[in-house]
Coordinates of C-alpha atoms in Angstrom, one line a residue:
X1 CA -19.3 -22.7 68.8
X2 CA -17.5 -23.9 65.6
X3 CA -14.3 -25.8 66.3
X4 CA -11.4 -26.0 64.1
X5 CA -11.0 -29.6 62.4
X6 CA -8.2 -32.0 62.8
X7 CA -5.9 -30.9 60.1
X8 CA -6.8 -27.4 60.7
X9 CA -5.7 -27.7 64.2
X10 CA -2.4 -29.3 62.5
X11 CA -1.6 -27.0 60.3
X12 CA -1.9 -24.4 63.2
X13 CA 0.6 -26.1 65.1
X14 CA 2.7 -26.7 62.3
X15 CA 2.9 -22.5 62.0
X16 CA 3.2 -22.0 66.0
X17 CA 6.0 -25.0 65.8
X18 CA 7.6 -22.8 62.8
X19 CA 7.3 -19.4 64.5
X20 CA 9.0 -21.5 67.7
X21 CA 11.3 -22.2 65.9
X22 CA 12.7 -19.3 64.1
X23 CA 12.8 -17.6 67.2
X24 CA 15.4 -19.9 68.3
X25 CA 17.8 -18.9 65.5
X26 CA 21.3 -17.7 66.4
X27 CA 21.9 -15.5 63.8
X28 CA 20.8 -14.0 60.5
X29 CA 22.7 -17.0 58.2
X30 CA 20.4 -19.4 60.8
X31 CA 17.4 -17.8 59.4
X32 CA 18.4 -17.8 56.0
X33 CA 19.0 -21.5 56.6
X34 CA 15.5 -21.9 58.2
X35 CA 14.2 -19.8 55.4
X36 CA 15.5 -21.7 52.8
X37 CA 13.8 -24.8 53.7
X38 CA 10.5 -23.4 54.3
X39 CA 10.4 -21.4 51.1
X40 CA 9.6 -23.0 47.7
X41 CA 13.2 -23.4 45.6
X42 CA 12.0 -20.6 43.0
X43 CA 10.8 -18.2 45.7
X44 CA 14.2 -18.4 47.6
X45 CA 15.8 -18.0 44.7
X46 CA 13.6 -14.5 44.1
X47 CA 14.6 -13.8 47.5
X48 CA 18.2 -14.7 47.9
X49 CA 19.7 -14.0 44.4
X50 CA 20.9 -10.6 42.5
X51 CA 21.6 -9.5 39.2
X52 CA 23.3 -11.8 36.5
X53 CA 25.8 -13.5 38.0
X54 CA 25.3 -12.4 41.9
X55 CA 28.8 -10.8 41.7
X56 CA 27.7 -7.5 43.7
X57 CA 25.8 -8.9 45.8
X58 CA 28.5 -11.5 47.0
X59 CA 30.8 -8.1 46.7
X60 CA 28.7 -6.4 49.0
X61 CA 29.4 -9.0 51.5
X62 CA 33.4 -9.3 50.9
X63 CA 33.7 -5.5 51.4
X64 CA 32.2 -5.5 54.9
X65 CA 34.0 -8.8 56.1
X66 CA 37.3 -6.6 55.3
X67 CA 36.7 -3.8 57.1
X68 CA 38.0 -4.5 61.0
X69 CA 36.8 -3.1 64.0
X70 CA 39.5 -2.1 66.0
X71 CA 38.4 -2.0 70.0
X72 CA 39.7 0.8 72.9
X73 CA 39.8 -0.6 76.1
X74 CA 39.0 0.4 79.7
X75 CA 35.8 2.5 79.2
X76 CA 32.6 2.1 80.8
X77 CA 30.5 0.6 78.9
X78 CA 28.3 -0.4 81.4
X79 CA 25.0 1.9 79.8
X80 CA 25.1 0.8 76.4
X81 CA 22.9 3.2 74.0
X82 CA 22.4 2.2 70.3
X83 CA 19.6 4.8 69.5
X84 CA 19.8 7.5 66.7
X85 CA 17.7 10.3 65.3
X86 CA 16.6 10.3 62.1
X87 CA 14.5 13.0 60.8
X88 CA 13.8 14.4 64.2
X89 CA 12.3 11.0 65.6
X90 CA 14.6 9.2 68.0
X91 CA 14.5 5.4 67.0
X92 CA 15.7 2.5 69.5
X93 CA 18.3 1.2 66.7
X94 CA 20.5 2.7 63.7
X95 CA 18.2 0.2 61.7
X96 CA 15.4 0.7 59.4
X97 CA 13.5 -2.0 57.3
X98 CA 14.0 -1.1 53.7
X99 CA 11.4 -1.7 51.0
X100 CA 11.0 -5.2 50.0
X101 CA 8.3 -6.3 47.2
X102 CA 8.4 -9.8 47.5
X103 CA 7.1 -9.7 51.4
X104 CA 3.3 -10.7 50.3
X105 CA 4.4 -14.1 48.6
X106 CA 7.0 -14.8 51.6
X107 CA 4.2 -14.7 54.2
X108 CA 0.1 -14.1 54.1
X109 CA 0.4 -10.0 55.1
X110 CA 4.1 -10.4 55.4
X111 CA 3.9 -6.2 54.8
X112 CA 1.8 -6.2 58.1
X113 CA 4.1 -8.6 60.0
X114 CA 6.9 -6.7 59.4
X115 CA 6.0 -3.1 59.8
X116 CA 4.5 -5.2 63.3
X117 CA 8.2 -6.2 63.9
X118 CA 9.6 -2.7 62.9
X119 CA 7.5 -1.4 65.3
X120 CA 7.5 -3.3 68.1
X121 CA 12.0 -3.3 68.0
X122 CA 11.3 0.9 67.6
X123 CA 12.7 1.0 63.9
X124 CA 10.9 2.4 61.2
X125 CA 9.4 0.5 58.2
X126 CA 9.3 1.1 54.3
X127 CA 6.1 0.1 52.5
X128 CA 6.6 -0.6 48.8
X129 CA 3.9 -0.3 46.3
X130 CA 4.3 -3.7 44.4
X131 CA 3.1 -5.6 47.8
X132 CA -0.3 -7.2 48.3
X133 CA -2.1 -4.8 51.5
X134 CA -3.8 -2.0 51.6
X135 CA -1.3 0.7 52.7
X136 CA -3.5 2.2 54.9
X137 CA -4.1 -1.3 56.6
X138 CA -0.6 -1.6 56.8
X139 CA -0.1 2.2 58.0
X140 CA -3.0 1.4 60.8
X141 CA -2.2 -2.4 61.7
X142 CA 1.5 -2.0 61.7
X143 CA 1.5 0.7 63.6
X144 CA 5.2 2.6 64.5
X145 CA 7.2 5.2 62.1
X146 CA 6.3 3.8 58.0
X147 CA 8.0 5.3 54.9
X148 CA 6.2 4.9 51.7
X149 CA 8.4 3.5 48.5
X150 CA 6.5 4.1 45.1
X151 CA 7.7 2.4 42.3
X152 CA 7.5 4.7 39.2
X153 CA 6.3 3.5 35.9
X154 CA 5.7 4.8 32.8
X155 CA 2.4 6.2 33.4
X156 CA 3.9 8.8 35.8
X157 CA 0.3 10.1 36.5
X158 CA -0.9 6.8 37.9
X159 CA 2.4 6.9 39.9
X160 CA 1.8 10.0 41.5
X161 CA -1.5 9.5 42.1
X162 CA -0.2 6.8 44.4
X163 CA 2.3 9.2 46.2
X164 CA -0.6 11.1 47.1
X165 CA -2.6 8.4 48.4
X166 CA 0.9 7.9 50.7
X167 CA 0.5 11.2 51.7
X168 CA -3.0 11.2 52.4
X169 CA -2.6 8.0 54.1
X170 CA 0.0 9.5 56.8
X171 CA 3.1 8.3 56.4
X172 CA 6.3 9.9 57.6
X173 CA 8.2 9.8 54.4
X174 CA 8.9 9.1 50.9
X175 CA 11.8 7.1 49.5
X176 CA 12.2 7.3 45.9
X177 CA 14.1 4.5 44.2
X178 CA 16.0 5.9 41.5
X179 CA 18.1 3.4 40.0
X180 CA 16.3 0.2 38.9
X181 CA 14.1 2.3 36.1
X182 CA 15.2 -0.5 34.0
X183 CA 13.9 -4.2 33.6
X184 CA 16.3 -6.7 36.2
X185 CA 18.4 -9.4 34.4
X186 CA 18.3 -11.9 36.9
X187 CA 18.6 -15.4 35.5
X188 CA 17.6 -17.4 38.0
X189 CA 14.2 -15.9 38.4
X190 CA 14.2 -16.5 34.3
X191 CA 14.5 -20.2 34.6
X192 CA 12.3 -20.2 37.5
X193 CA 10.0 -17.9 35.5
X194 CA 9.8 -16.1 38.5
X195 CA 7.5 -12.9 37.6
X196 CA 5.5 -10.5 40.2
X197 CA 2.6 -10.6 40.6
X198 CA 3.5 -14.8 40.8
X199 CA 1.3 -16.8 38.9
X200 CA 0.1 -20.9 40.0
X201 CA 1.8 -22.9 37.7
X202 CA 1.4 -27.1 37.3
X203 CA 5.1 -26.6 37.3
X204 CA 5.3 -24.9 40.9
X205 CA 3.1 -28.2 42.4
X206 CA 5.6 -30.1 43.4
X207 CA 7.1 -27.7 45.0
X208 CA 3.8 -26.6 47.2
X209 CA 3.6 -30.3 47.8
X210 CA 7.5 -30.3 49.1
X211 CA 6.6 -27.2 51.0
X212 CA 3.3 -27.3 53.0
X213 CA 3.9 -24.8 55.6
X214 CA 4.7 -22.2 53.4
X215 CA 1.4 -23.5 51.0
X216 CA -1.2 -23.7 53.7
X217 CA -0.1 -20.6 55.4
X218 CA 0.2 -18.4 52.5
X219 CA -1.4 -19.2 49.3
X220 CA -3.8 -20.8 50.7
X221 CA -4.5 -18.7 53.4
X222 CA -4.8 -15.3 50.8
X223 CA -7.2 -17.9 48.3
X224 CA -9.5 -19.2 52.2
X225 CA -9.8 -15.1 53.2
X226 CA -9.3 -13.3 50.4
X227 CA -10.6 -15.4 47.1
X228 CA -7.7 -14.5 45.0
X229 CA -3.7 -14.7 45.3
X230 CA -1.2 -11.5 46.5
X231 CA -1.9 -8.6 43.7
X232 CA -1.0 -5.2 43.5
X233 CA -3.4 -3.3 45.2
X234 CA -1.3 0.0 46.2
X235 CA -0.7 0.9 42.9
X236 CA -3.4 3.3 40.8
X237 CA -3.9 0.8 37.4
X238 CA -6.5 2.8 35.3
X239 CA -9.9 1.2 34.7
X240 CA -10.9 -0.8 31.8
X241 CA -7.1 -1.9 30.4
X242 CA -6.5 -5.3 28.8
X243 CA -4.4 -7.5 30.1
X244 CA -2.0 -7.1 27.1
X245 CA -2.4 -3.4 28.3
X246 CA -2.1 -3.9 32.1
X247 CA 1.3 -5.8 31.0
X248 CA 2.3 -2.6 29.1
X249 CA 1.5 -0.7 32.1
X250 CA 3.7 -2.4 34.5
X251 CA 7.0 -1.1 32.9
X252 CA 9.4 1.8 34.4
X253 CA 9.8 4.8 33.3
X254 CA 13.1 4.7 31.8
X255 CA 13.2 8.6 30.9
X256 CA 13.1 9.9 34.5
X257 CA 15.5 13.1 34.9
X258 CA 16.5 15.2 37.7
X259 CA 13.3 17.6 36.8
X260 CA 11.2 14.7 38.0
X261 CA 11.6 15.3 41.8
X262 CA 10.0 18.5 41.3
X263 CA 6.8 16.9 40.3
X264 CA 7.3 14.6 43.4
X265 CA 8.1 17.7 45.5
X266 CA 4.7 19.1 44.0
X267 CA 2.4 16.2 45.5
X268 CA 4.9 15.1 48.6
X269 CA 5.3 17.9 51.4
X270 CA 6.8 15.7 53.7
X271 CA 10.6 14.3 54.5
X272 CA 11.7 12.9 50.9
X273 CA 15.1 10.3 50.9
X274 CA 16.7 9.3 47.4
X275 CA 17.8 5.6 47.1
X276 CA 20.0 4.7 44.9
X277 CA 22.7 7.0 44.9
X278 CA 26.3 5.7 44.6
X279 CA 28.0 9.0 43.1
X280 CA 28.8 11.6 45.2
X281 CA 28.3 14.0 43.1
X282 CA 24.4 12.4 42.5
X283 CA 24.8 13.1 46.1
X284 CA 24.9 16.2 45.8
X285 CA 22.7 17.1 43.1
X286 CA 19.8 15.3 45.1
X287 CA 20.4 17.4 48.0
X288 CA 20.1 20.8 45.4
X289 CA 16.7 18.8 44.4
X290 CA 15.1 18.9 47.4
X291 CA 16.0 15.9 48.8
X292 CA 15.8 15.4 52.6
X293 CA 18.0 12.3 53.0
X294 CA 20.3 9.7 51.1
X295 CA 20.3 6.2 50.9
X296 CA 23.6 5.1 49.6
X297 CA 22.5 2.0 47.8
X298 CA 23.4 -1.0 44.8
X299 CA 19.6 -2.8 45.7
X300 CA 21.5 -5.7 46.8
X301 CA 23.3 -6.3 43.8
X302 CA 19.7 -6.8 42.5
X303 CA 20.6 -4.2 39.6
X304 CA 24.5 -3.7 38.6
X305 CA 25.8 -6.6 39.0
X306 CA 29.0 -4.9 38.1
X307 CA 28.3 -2.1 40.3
X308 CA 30.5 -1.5 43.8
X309 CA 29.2 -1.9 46.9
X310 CA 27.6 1.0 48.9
X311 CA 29.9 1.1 52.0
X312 CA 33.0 1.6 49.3
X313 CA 31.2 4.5 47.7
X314 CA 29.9 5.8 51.3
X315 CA 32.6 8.0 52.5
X316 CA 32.6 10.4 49.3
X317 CA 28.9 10.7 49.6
X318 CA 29.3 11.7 53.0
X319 CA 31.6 13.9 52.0
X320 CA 29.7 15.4 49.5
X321 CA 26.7 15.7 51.8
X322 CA 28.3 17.5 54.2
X323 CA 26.2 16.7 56.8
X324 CA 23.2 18.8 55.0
X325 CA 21.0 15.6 55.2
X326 CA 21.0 12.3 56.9
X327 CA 23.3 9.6 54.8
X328 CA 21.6 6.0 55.3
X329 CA 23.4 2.8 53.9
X330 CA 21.8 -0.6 52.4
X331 CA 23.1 -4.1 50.8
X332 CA 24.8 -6.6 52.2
X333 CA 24.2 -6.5 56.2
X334 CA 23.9 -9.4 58.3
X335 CA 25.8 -8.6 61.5
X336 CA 25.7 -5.8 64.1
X337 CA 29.4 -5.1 63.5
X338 CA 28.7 -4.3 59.8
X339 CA 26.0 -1.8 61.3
X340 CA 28.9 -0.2 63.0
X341 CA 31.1 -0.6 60.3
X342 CA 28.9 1.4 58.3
X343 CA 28.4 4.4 60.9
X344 CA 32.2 4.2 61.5
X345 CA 32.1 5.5 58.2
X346 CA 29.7 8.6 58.1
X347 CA 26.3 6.5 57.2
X348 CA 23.0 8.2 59.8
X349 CA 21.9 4.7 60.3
X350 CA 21.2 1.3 57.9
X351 CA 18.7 -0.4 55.9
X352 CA 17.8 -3.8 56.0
X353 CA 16.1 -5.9 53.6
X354 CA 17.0 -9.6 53.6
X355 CA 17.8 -10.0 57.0
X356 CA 14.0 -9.4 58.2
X357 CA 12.9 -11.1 55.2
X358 CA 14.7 -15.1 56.3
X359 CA 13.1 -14.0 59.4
X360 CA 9.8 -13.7 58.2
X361 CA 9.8 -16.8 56.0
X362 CA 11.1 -18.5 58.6
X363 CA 8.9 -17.7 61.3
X364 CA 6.4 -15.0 60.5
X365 CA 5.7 -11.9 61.9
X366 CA 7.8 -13.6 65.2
X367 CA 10.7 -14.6 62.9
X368 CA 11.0 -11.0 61.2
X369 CA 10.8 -9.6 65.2
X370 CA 13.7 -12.0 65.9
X371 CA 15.8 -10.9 63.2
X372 CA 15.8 -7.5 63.9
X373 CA 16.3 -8.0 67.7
X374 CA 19.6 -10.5 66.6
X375 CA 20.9 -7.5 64.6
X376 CA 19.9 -5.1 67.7
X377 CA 21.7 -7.0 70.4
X378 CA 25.0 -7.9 68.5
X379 CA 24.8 -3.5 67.2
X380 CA 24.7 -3.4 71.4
X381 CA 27.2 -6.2 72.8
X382 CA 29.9 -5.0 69.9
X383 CA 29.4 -1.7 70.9
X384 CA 30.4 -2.7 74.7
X385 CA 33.6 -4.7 72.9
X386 CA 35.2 -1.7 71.1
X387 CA 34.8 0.6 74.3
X388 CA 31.4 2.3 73.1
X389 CA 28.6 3.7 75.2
X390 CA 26.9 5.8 72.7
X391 CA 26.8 5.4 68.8
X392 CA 28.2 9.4 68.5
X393 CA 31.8 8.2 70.2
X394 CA 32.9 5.9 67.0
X395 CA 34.6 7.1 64.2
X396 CA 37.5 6.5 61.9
X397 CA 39.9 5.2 64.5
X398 CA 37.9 2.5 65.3
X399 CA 38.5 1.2 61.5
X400 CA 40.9 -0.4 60.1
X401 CA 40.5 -0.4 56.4
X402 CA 42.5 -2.6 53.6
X403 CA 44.3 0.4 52.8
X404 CA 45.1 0.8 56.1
X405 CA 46.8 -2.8 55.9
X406 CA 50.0 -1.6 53.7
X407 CA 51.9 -0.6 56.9
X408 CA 52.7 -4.0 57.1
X409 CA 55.4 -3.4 53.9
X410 CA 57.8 -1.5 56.6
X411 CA 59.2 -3.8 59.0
X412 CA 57.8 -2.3 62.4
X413 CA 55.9 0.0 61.3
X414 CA 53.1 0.8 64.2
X415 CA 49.4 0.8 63.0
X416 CA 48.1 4.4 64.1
X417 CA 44.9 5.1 63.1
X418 CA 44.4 8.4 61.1
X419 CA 43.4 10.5 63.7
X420 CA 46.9 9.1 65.7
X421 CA 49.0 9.5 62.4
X422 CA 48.3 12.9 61.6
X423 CA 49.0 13.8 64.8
X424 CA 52.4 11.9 64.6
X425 CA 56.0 14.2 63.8
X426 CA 57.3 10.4 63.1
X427 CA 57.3 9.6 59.1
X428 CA 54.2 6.9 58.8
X429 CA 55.0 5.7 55.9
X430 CA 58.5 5.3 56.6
X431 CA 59.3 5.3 60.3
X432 CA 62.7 5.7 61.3
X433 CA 63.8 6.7 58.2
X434 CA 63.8 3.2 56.8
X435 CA 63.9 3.7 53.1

């Protein structure tokens, strides 16, 4: 029998004493605290920062922090039941865990860990190409409901080639990114030079040194098992290129149109969700592609920095939808009420992306579990506080909006709700004739 040595058995501690902690977290910002000092500075950065000047992505959180919940009273919400239907599976949560390529450097198979977590909180899980495990190890070790996000490049052929390996593979659906088919501007990662695959610099030394946990259990863990740092390996690069050639490779196909989902359509026979869409009337025109679903999304504010946030733009695509396919929300969630928030306003269910990913550099696979099981019991005890026992009894009037706020301009002017004022003979906007 081999036994570990000394600092072996440390280090191991040192992750268990992480995990414990992590799981201890109150809430998503604890993570993100938690994360933040396990994480190198640049890799947080990666993780924690948009486009340009991070002005959508703080936008995305201003937006939901205005949006009220307003709570009905005296109902028994004794049986609580936050579970949807998406695509004809029931999942435990309105929650899903959206495709995030920076998983492999967070944690040593973060991809597994968190399809693990996905799973085991009954959520489904979205693979992206640009992370570091097989997907079928990921589809067979992670078990649960995966999606498959493929990240087109110029080289179209090599990209599909991919989506069929996805399809081969067995997972449940595709979810085609369709608006970052341009390079990011993202400053900080540029004075971090920040690239993906990450690259060992004697400049990033001090910063392993700072941060051992996260350099003995994931660097140095892929380098021990796997002689060689997180690459690539879902994505189809021909044989035999340079590596002035593999750099020409990795670039997006700028020239995508709307033609292009027929080619996807052509290799994918399965359920088939646009992300990216913040026009309704891209909405649309998705749904007249062929598209099975919608995920009303800015990345984050990882794109458009001057874009505006999803929930804003949500209501028109819903609108536009028409209830023809599932509408699904991203960027900017921390809290169960902004889950509801979102559904309040027409969105299927929501994706998550930075929440499970604090957890996970906080506190591995455990941490990522935790996070999504914060988000699931505050979804459950807010929908016991505004007088909810199943997600299909809220709606509008449980919203109050900013707009909704200018009643305050007529001296006692009730708040109704728009349900309540359009059922009301008294003049809203001017009760009692006030003029």
């Amino acid at each position: 029998m081999v036994f570990p040595s000394r600092k072996a058995r440390r280090r191991e501690l040192a992750q268990v004493a992480g995990s414990s902690l992590a799981t201890q977290a109150v809430d998503i910002s604890h993570l993100r605290e938690l994360a933040r000092r396990r994480l190198p500075a640049a890799l947080f950065g990666a993780l924690d920062h948009g486009s340009e000047d991070d002005v959508a992505y703080q936008h995305n959180r201003e937006v939901l922090q205005r949006i009220k919940l307003v709570h009905r009273v005296l109902n028994d919400v004794s049986h609580r039941d936050p579970a949807v239907t998406l695509f004809g599976k029931r999942h435990q949560l309105p929650l899903v865990v959206a495709p995030t390529g920076i998983s492999s450097w967070i944690a040593f198979r973060g991809e597994v860990a968190l399809a693990r977590a996905a799973a085991s909180s009954g959520i489904p899980f979205t693979l992206t190409s640009t992370t570091d495990t097989p997907m079928e190890n990921v589809l067979n070790e992670g078990g649960g409901t995966q999606w498959y996000n493929p990240i087109i490049w110029r080289d179209t052929a090599a990209s599909l080639r991919g989506v069929a390996r996805a399809r081969d593979a067995g997972f449940d659906a595709l979810v085609l990114s369709v608006d970052s088919n341009v390079p990011y501007n993202r400053p900080h990662d540029q004075r971090n030079r920040v690239t993906f695959p990450m690259n060992i610099r004697p400049s990033n030394l001090l910063e392993a040194v700072r941060h051992p946990r996260w350099t003995f259990g994931t660097p140095t863990r892929y380098l021990l098992r796997e002689r060689r740092l997180p690459a690539f390996t879902n994505i189809s690069v021909p044989e035999g290129l340079s590596r002035a050639d593999k750099q020409k490779f990795f670039v997006k196909d700028d020239s995508l149109t709307w033609e292009f989902l027929h080619r996807v359509r052509d290799v994918w026979p399965r359920t088939m969700v646009i992300k990216g869409i913040l026009h309704p009337d891209d909405a649309q025109r998705a749904v007249e592609y062929g598209a099975d679903g919608i995920v009303v999304s800015n990345q984050g504010g990882g794109t458009n920095d001057a874009a505006p946030s999803p929930v804003e733009m949500l209501p028109g695509v819903v609108a536009a939808v028409a209830g023809r396919v599932p509408v699904l929300v991203d960027s900017g969630f921390r809290r169960g009420s902004d889950v509801l928030k979102a559904l309040a306003l027409g969105a299927d269910a929501v994706m998550v992306g930075r929440a499970p990913l604090y957890g996970l550099s906080a506190g591995g696979e455990a941490g990522a579990h935790h996070a999504l099981s914060l988000l699931g019991q505050e979804i459950t005890r807010m929908m016991g506080v505004i007088g909810l026992s199943g997600l299909s009894e809220l709606g509008r009037d449980h919203l109050m909006l900013p707009g909704d706020l200018e009643h305050f301009a007529g001296p006692g002017m009730p708040w109704k709700g728009p349900a309540m004022a359009a059922r009301s003979h008294v003049d809203v906007e001017s009760p009692a004739g006030v003029r």
